PDB file of C-alpha atoms and ligand atoms in Angstrom:
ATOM      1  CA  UNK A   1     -33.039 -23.402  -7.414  1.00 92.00           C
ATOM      2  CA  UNK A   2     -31.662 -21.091  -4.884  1.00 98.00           C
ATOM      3  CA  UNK A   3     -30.820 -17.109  -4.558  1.00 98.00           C
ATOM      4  CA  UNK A   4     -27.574 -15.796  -3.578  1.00 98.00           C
ATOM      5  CA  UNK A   5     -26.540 -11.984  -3.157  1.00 99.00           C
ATOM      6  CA  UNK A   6     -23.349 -10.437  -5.461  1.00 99.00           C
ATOM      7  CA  UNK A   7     -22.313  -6.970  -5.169  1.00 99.00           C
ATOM      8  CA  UNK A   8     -19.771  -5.746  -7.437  1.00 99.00           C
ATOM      9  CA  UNK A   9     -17.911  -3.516  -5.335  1.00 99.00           C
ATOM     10  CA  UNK A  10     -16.232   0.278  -5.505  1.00 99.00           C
ATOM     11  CA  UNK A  11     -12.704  -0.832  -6.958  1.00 99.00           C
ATOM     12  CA  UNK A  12     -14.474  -2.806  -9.882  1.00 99.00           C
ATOM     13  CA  UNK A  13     -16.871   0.040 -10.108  1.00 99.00           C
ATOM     14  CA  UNK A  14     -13.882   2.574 -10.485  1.00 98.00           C
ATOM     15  CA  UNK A  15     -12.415   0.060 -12.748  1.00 98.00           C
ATOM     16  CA  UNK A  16     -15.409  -0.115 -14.875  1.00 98.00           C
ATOM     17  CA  UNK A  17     -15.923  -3.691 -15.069  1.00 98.00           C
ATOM     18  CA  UNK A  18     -19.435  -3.941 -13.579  1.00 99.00           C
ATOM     19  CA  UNK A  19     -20.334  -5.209 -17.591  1.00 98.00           C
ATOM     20  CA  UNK A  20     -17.209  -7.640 -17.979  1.00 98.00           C
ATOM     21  CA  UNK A  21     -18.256  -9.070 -14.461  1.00 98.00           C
ATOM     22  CA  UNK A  22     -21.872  -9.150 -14.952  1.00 98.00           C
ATOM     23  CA  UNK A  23     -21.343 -11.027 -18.537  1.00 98.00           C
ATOM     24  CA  UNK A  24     -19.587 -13.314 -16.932  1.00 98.00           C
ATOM     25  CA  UNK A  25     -22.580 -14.590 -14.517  1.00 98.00           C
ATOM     26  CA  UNK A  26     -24.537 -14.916 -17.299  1.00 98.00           C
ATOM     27  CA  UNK A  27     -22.275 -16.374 -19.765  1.00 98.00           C
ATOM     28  CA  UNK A  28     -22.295 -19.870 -16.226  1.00 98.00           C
ATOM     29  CA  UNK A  29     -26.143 -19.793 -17.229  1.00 98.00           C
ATOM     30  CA  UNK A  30     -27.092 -17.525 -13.812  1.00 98.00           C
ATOM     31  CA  UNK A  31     -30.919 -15.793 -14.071  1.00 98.00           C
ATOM     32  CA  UNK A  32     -30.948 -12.049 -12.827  1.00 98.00           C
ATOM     33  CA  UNK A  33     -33.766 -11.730 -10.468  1.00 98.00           C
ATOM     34  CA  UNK A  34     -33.323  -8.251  -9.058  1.00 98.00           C
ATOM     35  CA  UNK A  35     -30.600  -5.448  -9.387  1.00 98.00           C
ATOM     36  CA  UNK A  36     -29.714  -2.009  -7.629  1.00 98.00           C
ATOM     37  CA  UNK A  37     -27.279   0.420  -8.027  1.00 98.00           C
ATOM     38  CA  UNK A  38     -26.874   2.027  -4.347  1.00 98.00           C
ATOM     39  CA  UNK A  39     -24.871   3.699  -2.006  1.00 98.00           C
ATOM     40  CA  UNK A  40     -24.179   1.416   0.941  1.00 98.00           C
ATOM     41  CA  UNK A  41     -25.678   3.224   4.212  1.00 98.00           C
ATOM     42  CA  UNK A  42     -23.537   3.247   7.031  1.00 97.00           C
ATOM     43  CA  UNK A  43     -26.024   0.912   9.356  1.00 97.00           C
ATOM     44  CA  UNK A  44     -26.137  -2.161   6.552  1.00 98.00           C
ATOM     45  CA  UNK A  45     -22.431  -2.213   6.517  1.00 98.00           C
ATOM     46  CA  UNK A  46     -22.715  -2.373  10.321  1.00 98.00           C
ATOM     47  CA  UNK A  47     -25.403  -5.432   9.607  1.00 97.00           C
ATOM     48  CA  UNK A  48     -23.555  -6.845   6.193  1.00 98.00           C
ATOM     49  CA  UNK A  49     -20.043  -6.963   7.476  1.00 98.00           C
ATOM     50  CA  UNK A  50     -21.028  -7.705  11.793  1.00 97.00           C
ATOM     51  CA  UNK A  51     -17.908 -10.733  11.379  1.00 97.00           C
ATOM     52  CA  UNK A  52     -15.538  -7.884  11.262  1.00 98.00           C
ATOM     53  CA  UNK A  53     -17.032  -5.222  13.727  1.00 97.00           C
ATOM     54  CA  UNK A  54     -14.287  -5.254  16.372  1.00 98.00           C
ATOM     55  CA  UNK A  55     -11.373  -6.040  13.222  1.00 98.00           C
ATOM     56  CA  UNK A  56      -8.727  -2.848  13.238  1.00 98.00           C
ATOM     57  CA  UNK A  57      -9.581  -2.795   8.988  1.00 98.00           C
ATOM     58  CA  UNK A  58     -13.211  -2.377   9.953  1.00 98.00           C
ATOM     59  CA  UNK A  59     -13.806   1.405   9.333  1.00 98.00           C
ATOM     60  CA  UNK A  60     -11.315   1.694   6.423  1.00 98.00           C
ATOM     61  CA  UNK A  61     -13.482  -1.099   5.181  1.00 98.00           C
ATOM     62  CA  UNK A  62     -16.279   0.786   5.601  1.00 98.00           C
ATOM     63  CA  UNK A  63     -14.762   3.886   3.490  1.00 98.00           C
ATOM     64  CA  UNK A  64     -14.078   1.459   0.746  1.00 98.00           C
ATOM     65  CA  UNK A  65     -17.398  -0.090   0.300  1.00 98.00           C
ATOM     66  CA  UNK A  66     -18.786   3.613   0.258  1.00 98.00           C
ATOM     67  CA  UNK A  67     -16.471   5.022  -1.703  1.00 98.00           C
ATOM     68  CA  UNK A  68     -18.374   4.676  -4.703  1.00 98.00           C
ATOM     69  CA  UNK A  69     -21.894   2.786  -5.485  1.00 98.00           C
ATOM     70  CA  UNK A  70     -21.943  -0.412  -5.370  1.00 99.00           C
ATOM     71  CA  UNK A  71     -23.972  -3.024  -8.087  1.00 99.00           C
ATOM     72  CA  UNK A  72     -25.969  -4.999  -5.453  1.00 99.00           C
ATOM     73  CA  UNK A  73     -28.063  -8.594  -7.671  1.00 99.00           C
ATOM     74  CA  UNK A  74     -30.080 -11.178  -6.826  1.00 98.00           C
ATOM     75  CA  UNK A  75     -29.034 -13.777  -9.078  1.00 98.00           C
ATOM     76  CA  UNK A  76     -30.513 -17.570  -9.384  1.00 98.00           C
ATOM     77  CA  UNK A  77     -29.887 -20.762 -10.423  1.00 98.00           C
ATOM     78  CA  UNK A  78     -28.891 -24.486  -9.383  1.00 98.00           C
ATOM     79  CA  UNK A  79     -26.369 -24.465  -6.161  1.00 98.00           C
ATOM     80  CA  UNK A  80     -25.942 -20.757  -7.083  1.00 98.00           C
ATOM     81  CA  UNK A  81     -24.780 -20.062  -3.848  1.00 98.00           C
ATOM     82  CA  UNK A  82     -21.585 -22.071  -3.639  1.00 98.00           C
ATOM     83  CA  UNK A  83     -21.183 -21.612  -7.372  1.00 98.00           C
ATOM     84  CA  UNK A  84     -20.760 -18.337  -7.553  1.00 98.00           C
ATOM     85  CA  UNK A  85     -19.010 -18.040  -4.467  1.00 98.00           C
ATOM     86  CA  UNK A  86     -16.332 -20.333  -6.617  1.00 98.00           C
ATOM     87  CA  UNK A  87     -16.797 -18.521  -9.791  1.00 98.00           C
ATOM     88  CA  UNK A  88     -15.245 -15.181  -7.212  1.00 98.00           C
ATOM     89  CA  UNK A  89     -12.422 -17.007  -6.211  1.00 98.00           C
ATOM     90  CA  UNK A  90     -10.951 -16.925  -2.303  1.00 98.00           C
ATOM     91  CA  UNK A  91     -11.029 -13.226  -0.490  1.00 98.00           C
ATOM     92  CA  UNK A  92      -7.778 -12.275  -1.025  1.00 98.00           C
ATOM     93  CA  UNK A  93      -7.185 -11.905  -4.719  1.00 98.00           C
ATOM     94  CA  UNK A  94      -3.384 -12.337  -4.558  1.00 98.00           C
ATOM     95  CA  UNK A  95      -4.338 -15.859  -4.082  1.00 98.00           C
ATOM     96  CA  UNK A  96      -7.155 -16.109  -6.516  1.00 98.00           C
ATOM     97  CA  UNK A  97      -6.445 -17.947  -9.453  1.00 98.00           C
ATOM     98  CA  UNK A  98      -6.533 -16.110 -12.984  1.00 98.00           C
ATOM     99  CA  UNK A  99     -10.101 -16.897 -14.383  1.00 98.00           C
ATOM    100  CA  UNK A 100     -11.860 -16.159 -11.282  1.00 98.00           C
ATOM    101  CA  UNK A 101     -13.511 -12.651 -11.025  1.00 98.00           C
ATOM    102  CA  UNK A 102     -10.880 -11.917  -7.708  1.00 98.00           C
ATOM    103  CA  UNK A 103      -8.200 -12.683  -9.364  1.00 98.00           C
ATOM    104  CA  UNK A 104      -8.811 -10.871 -12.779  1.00 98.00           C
ATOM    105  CA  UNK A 105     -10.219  -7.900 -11.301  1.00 98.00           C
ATOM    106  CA  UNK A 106      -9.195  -7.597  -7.477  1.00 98.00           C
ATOM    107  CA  UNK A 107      -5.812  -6.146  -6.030  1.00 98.00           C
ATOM    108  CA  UNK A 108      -5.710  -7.260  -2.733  1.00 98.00           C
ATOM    109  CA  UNK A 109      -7.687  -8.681   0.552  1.00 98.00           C
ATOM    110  CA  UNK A 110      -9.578  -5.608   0.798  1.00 98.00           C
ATOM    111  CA  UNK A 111     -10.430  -4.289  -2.891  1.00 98.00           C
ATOM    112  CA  UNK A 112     -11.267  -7.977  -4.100  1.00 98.00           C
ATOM    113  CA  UNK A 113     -13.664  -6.322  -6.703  1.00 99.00           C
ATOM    114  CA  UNK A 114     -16.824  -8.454  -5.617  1.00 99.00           C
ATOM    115  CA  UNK A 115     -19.001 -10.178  -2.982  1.00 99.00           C
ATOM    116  CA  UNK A 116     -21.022 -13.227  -3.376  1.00 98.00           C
ATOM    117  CA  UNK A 117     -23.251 -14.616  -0.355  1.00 98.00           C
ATOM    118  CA  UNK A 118     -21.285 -16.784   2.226  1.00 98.00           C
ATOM    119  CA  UNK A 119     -24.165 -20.002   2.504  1.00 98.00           C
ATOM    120  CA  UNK A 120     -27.883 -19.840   2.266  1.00 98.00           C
ATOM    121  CA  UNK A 121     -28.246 -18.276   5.602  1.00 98.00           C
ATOM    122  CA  UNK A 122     -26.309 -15.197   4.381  1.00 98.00           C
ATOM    123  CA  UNK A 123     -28.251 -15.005   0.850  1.00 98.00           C
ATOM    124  CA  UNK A 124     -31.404 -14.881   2.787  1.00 98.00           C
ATOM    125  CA  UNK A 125     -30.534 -12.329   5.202  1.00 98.00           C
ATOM    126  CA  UNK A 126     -28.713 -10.171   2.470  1.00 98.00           C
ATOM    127  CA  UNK A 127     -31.554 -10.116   0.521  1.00 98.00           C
ATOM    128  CA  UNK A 128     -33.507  -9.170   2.606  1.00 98.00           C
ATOM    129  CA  UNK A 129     -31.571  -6.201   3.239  1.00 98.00           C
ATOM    130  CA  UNK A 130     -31.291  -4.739  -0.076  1.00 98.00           C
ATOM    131  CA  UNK A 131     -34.589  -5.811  -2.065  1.00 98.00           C
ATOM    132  CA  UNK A 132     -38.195  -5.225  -0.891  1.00 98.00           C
ATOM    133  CA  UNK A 133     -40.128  -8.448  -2.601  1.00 98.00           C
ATOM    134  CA  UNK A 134     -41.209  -6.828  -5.405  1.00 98.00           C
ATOM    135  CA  UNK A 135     -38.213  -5.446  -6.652  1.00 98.00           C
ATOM    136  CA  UNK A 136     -37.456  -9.338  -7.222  1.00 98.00           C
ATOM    137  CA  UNK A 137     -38.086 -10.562 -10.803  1.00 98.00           C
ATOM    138  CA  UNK A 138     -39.983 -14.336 -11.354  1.00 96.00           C
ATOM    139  CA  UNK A 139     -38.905 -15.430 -15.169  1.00 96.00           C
ATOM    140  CA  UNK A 140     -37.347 -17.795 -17.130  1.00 93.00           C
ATOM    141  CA  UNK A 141     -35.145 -18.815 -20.095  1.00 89.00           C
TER     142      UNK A 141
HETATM  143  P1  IDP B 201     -15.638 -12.921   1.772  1.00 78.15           P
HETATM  144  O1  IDP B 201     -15.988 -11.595   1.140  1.00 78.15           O
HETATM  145  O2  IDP B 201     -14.754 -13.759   0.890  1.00 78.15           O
HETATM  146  O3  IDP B 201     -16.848 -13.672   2.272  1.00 78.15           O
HETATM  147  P2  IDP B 201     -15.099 -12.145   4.535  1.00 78.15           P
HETATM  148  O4  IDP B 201     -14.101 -12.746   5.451  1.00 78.15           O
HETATM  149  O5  IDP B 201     -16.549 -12.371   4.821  1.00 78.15           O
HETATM  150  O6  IDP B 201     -14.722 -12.612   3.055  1.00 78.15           O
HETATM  151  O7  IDP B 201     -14.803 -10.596   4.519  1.00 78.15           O
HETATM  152  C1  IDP B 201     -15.688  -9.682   3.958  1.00 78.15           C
HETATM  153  C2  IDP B 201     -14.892  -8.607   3.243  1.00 78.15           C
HETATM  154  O8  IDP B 201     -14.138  -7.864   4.187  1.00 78.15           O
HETATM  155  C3  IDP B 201     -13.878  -9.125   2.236  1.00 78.15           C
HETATM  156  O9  IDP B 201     -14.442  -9.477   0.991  1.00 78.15           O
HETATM  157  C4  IDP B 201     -12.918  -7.955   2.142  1.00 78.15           C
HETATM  158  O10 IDP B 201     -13.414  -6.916   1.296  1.00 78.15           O
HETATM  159  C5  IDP B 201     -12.910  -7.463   3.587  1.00 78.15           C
HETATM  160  N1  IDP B 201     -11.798  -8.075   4.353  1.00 78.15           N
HETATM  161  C6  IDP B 201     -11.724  -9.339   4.813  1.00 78.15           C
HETATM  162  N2  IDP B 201     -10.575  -9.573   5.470  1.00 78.15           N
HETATM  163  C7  IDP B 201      -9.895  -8.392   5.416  1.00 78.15           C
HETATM  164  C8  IDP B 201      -8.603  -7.957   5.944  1.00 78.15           C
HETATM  165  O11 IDP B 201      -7.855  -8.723   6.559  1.00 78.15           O
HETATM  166  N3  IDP B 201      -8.249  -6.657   5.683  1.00 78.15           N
HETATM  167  C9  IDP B 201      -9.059  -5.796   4.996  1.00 78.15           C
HETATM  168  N4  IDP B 201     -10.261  -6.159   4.508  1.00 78.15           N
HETATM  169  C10 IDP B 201     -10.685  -7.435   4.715  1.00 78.15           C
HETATM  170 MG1   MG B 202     -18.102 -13.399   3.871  1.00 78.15          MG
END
């Protein structure tokens, strides 16, 4: 079983799809392990998104993801990683296919309505960032 991170980010918030998006997870068989509704601070974006420190998008990235709240999860099940990384579709959701969650709810390579942890590596270190371990739920179907 593994762990990967999703947030559903400030466009999909706005959009109010955080239900439609969530449903979906569920609907591929995914276990919720731990949830949070937060305000991104400014020093875990710096951490979260270090790839694209020196990019010229970086700090109108930054107002984006704090725009609103974002839905931060811990969700688990087999090769959840690279499956939900698939079930998101590419970054930029002009080329994300209808049927993933980028290209039903995203508008661009920026406001692609959701994140989903890059590898292992990434899930690990991202959730250890937003959840202390006992905000993270053991159960099962
Ligand atoms: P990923 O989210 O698919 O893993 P990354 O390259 O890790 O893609 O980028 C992280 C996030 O940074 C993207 O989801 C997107 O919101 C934003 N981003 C990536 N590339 C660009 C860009 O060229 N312009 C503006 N924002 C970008
Ligand atoms: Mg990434």
């Amino acid at each position: 079983m593994e762990r990967t991170v999703v947030l559903i980010k400030p466009d999909a918030v706005k959009k109010g799809v955080i239900g439609e998006i969530i449903t979906r997870m569920e609907k591929e068989g995914y276990i919720l392990v731990a949830a949070k509704f937060l305000r991104m601070p400014d020093d875990l974006l710096d951490d979260w998104y270090a790839h694209h420190k020196d990019k010229p998008f970086f700090p109108e990235l930054k107002a984006f993801m704090t725009s609103t709240p974002v839905m931060a999860m811990l969700w688990e099940g087999k090769d959840a990683v690279s499956g939900l990384r698939k079930l998101c579709g590419p970054t930029d959701a002009r080329k994300a296919p209808k049927g993933t969650i980028r290209g039903d709810y995203g508008k661009d390579v920026q406001e692609n309505a959701i994140h989903a942890s890059e590898d292992e590596h990434a899930a690990n270190k991202e959730m250890d960032l937003i959840f202390l371990p006992h905000e993270i739920q053991e159960w099962k179907r």
